PDB file of C-alpha atoms in Angstrom:
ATOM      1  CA  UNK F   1       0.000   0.000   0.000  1.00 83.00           C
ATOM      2  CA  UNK F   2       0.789   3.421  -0.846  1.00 88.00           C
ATOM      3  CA  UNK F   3       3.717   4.529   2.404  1.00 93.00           C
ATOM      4  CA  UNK F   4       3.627   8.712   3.247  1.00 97.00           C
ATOM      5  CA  UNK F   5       6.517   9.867   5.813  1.00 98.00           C
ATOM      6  CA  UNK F   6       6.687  12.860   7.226  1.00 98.00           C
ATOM      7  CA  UNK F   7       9.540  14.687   8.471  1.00 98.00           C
ATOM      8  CA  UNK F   8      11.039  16.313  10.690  1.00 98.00           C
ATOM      9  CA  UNK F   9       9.162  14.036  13.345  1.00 97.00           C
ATOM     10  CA  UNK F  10       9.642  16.931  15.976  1.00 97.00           C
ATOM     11  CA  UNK F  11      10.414  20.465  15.837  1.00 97.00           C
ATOM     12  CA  UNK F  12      11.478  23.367  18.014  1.00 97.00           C
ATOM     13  CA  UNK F  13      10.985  26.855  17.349  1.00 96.00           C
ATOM     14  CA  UNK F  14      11.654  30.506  19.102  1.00 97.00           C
ATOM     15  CA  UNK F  15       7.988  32.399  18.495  1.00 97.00           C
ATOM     16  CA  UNK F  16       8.720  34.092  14.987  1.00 97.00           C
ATOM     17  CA  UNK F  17      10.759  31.675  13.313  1.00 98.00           C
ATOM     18  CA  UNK F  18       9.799  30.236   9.704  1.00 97.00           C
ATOM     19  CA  UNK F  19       9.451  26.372   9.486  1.00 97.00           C
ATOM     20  CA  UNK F  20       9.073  23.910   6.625  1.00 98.00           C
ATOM     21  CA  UNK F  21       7.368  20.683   7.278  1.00 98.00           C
ATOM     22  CA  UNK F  22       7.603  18.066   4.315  1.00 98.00           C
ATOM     23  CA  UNK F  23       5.367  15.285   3.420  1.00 98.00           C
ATOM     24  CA  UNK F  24       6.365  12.037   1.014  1.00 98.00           C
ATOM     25  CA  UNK F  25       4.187   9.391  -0.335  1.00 96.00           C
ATOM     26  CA  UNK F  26       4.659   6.694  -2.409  1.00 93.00           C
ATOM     27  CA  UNK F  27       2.396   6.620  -5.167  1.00 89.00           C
ATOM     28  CA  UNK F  28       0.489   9.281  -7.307  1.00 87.00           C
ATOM     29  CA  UNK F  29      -2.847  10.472  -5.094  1.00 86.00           C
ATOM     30  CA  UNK F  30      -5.775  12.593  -5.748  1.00 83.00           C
ATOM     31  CA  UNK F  31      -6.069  13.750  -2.537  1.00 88.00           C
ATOM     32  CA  UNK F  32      -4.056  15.515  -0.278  1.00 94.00           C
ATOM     33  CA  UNK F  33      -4.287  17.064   3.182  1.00 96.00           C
ATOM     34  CA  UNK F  34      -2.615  18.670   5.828  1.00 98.00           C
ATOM     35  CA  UNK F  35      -4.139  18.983   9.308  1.00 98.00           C
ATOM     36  CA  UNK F  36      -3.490  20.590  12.382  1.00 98.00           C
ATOM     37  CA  UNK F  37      -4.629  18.571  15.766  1.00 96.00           C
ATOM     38  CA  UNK F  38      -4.881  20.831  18.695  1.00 88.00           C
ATOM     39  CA  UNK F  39      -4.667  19.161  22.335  1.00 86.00           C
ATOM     40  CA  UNK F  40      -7.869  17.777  22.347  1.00 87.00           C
ATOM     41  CA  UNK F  41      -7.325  15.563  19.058  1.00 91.00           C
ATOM     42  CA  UNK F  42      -9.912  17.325  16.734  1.00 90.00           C
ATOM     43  CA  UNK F  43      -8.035  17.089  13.492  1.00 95.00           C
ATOM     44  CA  UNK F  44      -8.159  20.888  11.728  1.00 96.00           C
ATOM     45  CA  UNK F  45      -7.591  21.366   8.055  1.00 97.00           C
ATOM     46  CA  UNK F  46      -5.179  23.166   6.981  1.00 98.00           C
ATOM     47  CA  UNK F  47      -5.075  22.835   3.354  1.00 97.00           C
ATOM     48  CA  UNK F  48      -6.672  20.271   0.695  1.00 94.00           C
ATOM     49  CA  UNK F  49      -4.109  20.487  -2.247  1.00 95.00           C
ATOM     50  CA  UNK F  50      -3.486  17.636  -4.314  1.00 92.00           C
ATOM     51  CA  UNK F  51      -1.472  19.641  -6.536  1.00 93.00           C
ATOM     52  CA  UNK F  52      -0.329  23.473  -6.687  1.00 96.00           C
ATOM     53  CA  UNK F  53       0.278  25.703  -4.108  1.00 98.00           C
ATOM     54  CA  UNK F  54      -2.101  27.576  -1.513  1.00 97.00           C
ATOM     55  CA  UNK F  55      -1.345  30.031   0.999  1.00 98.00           C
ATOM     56  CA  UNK F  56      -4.191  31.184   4.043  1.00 97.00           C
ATOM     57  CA  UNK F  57      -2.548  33.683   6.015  1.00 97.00           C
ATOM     58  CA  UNK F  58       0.942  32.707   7.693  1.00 98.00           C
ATOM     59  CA  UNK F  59       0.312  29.219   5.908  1.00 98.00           C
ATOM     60  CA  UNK F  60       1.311  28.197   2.388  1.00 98.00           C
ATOM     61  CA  UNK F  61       1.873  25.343   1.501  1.00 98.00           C
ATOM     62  CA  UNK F  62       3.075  23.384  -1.611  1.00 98.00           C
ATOM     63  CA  UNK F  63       2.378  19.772  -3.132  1.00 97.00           C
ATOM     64  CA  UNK F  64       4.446  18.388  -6.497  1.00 97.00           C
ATOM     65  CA  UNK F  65       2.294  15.279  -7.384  1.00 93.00           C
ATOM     66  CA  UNK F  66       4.910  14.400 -10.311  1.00 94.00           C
ATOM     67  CA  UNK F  67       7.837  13.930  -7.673  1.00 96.00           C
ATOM     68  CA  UNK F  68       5.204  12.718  -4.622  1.00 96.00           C
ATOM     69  CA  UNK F  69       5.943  15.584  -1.891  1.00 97.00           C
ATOM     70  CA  UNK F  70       3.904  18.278  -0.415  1.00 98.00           C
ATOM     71  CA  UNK F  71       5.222  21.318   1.747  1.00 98.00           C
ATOM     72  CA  UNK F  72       3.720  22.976   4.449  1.00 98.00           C
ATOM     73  CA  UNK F  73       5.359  26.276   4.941  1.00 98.00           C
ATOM     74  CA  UNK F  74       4.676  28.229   8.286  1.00 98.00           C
ATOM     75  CA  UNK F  75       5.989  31.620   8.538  1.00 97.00           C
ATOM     76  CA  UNK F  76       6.078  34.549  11.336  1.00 97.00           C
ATOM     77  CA  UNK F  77       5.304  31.142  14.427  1.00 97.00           C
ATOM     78  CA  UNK F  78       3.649  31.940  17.023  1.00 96.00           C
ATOM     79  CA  UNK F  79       2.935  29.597  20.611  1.00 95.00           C
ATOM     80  CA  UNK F  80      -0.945  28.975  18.937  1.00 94.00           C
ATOM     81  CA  UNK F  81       1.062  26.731  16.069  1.00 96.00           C
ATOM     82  CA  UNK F  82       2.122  24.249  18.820  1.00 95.00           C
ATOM     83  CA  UNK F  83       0.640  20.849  18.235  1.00 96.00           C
ATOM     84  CA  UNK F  84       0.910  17.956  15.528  1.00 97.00           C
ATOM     85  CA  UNK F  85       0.497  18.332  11.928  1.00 98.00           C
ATOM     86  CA  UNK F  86      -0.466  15.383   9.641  1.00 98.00           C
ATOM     87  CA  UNK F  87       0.191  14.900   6.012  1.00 98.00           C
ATOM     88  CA  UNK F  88      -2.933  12.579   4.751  1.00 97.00           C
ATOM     89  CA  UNK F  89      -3.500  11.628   1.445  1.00 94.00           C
ATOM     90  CA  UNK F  90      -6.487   9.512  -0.461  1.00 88.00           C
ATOM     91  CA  UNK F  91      -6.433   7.603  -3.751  1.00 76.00           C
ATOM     92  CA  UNK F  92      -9.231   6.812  -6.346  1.00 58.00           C
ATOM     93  CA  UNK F  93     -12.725   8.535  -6.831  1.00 51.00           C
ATOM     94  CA  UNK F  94     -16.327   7.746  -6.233  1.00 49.00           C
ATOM     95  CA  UNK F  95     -16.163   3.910  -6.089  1.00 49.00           C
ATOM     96  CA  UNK F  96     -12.034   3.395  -5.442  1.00 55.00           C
ATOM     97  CA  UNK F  97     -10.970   4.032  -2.282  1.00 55.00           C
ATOM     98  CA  UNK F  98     -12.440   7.710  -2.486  1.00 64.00           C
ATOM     99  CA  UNK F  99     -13.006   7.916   1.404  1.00 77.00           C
ATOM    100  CA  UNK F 100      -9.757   6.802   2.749  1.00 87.00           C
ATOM    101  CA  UNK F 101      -7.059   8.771   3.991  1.00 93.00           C
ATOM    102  CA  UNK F 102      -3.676   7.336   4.313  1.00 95.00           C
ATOM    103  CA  UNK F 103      -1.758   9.453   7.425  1.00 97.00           C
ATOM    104  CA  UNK F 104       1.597  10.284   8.267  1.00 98.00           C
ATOM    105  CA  UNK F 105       3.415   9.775  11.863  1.00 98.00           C
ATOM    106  CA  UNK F 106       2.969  13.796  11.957  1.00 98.00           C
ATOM    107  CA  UNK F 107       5.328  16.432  13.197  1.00 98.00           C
ATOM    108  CA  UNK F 108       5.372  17.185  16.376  1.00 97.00           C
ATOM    109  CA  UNK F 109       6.052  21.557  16.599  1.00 97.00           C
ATOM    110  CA  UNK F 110       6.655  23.726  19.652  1.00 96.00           C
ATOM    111  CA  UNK F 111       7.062  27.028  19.801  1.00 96.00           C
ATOM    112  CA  UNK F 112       8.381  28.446  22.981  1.00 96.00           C
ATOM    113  CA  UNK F 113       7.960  32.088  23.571  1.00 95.00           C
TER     114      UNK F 113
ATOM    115  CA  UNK P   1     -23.064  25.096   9.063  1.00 71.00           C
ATOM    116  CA  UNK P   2     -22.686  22.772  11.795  1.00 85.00           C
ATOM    117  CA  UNK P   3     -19.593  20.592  11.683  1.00 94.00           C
ATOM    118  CA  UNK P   4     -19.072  16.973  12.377  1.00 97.00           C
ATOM    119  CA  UNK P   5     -20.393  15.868  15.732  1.00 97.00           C
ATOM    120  CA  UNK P   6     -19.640  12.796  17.434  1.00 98.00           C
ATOM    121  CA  UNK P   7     -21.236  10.997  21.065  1.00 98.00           C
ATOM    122  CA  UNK P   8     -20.039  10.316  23.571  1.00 98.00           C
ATOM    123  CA  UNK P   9     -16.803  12.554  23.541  1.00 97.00           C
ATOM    124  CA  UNK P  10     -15.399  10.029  26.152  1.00 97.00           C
ATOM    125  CA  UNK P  11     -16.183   6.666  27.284  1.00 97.00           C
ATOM    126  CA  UNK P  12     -15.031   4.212  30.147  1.00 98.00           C
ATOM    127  CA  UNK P  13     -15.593   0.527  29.676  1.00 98.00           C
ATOM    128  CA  UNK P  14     -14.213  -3.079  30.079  1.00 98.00           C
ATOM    129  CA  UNK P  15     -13.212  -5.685  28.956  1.00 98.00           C
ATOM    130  CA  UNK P  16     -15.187  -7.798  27.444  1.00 98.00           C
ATOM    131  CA  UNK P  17     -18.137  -5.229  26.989  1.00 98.00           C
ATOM    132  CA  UNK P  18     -18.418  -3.938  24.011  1.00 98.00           C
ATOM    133  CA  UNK P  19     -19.513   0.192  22.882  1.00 98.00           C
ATOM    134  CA  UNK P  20     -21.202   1.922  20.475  1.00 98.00           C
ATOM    135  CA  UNK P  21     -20.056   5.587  18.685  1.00 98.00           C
ATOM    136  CA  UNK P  22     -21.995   7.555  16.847  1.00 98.00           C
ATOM    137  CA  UNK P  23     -21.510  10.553  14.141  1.00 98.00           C
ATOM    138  CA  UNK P  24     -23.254  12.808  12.399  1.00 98.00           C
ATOM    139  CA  UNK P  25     -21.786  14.342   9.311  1.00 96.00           C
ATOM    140  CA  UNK P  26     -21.750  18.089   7.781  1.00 95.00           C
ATOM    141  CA  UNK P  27     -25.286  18.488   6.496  1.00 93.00           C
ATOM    142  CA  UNK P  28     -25.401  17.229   2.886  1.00 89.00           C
ATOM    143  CA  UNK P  29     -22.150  15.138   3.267  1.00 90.00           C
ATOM    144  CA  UNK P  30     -22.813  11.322   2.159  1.00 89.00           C
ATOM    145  CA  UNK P  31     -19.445   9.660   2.956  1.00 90.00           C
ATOM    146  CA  UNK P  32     -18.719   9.075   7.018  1.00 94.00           C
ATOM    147  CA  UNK P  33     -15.199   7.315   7.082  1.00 95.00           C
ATOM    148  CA  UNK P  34     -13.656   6.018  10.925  1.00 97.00           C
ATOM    149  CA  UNK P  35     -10.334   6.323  12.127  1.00 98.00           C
ATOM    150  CA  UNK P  36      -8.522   4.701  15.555  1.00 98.00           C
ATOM    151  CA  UNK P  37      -5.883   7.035  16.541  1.00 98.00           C
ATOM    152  CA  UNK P  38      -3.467   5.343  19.270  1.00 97.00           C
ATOM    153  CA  UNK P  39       0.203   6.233  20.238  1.00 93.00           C
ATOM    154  CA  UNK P  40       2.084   3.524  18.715  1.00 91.00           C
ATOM    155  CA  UNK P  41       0.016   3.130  15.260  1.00 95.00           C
ATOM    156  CA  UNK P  42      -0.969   6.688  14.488  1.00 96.00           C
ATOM    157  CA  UNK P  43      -4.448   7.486  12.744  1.00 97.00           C
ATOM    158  CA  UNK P  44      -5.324   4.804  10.767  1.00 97.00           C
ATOM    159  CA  UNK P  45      -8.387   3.931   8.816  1.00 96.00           C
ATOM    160  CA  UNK P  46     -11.283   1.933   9.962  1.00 97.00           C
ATOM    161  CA  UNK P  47     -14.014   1.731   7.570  1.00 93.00           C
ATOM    162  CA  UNK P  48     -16.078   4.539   5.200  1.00 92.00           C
ATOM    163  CA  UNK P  49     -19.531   4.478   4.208  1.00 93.00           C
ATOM    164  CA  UNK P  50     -21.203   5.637   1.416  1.00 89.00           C
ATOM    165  CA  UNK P  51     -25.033   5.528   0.959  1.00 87.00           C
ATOM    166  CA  UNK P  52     -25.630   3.267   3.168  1.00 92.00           C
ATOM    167  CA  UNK P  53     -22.893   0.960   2.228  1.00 92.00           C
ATOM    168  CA  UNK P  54     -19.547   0.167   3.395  1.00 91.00           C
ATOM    169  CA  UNK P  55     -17.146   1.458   0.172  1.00 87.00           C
ATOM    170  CA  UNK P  56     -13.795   0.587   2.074  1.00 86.00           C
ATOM    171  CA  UNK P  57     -12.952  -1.372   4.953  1.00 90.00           C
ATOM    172  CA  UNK P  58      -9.237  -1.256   7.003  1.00 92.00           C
ATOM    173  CA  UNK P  59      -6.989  -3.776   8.542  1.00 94.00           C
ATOM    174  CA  UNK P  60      -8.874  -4.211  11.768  1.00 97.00           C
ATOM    175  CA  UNK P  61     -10.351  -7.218  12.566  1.00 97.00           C
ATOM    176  CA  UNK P  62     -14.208  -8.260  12.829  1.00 96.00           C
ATOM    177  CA  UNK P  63     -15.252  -7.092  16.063  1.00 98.00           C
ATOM    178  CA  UNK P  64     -15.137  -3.386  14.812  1.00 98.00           C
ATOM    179  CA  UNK P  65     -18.343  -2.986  12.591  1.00 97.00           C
ATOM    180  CA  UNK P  66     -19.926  -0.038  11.311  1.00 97.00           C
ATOM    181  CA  UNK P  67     -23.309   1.107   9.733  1.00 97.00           C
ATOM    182  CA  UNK P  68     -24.535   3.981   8.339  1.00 97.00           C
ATOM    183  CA  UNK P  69     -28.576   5.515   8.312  1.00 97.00           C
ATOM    184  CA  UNK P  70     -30.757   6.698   5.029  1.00 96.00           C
ATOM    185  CA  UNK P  71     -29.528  10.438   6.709  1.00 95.00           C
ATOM    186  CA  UNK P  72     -25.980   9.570   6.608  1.00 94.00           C
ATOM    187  CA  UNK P  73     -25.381   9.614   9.902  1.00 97.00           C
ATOM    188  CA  UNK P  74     -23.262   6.574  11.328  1.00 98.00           C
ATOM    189  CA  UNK P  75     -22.218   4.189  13.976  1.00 98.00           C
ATOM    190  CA  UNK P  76     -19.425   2.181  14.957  1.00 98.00           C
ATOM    191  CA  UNK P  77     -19.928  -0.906  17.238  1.00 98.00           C
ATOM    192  CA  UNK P  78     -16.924  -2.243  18.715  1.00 98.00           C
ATOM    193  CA  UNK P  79     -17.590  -5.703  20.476  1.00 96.00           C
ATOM    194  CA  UNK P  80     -15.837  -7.846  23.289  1.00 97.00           C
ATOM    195  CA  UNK P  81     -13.337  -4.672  23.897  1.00 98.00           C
ATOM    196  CA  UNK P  82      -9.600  -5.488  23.941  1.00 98.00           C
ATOM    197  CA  UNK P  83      -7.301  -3.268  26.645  1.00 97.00           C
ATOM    198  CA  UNK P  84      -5.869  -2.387  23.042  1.00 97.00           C
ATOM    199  CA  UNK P  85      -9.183  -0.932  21.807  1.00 98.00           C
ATOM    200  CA  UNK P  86      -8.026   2.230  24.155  1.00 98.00           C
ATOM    201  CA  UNK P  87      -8.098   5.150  21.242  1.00 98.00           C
ATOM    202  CA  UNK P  88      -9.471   7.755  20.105  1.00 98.00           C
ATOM    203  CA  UNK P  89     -11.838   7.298  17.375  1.00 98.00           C
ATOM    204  CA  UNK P  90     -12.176   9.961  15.002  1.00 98.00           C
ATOM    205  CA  UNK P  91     -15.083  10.399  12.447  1.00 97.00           C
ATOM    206  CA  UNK P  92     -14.780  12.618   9.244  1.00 96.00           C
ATOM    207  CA  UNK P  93     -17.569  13.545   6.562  1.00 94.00           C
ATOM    208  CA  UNK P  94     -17.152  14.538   2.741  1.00 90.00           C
ATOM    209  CA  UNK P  95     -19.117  15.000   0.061  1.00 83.00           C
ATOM    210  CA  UNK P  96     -17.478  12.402  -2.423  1.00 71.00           C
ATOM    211  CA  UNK P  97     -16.101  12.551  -5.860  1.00 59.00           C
ATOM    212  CA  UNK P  98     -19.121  12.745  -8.749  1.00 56.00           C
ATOM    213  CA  UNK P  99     -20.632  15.834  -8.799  1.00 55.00           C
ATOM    214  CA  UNK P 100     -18.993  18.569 -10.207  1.00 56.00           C
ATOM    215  CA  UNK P 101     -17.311  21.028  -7.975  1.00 61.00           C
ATOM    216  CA  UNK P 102     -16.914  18.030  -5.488  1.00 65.00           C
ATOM    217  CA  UNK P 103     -13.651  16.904  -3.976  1.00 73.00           C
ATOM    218  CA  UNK P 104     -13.473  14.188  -1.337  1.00 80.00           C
ATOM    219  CA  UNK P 105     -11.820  16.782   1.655  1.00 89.00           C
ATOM    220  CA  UNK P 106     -12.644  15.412   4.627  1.00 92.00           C
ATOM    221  CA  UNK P 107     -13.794  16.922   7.747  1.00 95.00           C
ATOM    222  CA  UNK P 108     -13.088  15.775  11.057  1.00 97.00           C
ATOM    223  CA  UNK P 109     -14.886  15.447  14.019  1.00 97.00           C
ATOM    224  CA  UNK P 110     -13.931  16.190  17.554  1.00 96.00           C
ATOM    225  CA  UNK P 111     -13.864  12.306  18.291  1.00 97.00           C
ATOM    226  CA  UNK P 112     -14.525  10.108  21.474  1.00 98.00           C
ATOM    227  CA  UNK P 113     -11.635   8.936  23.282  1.00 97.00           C
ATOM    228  CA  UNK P 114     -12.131   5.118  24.919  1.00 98.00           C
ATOM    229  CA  UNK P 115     -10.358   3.862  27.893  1.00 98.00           C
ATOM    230  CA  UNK P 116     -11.057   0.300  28.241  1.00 98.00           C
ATOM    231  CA  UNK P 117      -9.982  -1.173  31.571  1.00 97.00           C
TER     232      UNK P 117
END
């Protein structure tokens, strides 16, 4: 089955640093997501971006589906960023697989004041 | 529009007994998919259902079952609980691939986190 790492695994940041978090996968996709899950474990999106780039404030973030890797790019950090951020991505359409994500391990981020 | 919602948020049972989630998807989502999340296997997936069926089905074994109503909303049944079965199960909606301007983004709910002792 289709394999997606993420890395760094953890990351430390002073509050105003940039950061680049990077997601590979295995095989070509037709979805991808990245989510952010704050300390209660709700899972928030982030970005759904299969392909291109997308930026929502201090959040861009990047995904080359010809050479299997998405970016997320977080700029200006700040202590609210702290938590885990998952890389998920989904193969097929309506009848293939459509509603299944595939995760990464995540990466853990703090960002001390 | 109201998002996901999921009951209980948290649950305490044994072993042996067995537990019953429930979710409700974003209002004119179709597809509810499960996921366990647990420290040493990360989120994976359980099952998704689409219109009443089950499309896709995870690596879990047989005592984790699922169904889903003629509103989309949907239950997981987990039976003779395992100390292992400790997670905390996470429900997302979408509105599935087929109609134009649909993508399959799913949304997550705030899940229920089981402690089975």
């Amino acid at each position: 089955g289709i394999q997606v790492e993420q890395s760094p695994p953890d990351l430390i940041l002073q509050e105003g640093a940039n950061s680049t978090l990077r997601c590979n996968f295995s095989d070509s996709v037709n979805n991808l997501q990245w989510f952010h899950q704050n300390p209660w474990g709700q899972l928030i999106n982030l970005f759904y971006i299969p392909s291109g780039t997308k930026q929502n404030g201090r959040l861009s973030a990047t995904t080359v589906a010809t050479e299997r890797y998405s970016l997320l790019y977080i700029s200006s950090s700040q202590t609210t960023d702290s938590g885990v951020y998952f890389c998920a991505v989904g193969l097929g359409g309506i009848y293939n697989q459509g509603g299944k994500l595939i995760f990464g391990q995540g990466t853990e981020l703090s960002v001390k004041p | 529009k109201a998002g996901v919602t999921q009951t209980p948020r948290y649950l305490i049972k044994t072993r042996g007994q067995q537990v019953t989630l429930s979710c409700s998807p974003i209002s004119g989502h179709r597809s509810v998919s499960w996921y366990q999340q647990t420290p040493g296997q990360g989120l994976q997936f359980l099952f998704e259902y689409f219109s009443e069926t089950q499309r896709n089905k995870g690596n879990f074994p047989g005592r984790f079952s699922g169904r889903q109503f003629s509103n989309s909303r949907s239950e997981m049944n987990v039976s003779t609980l395992e100390l292992g079965d400790s997670a905390l199960y996470l429900c997302a909606s979408s509105l599935r691939p087929g109609q134009v301007g649909n993508t399959n983004e799913q949304f997550f709910g705030p899940g229920t986190r089981l402690t089975v002792l």
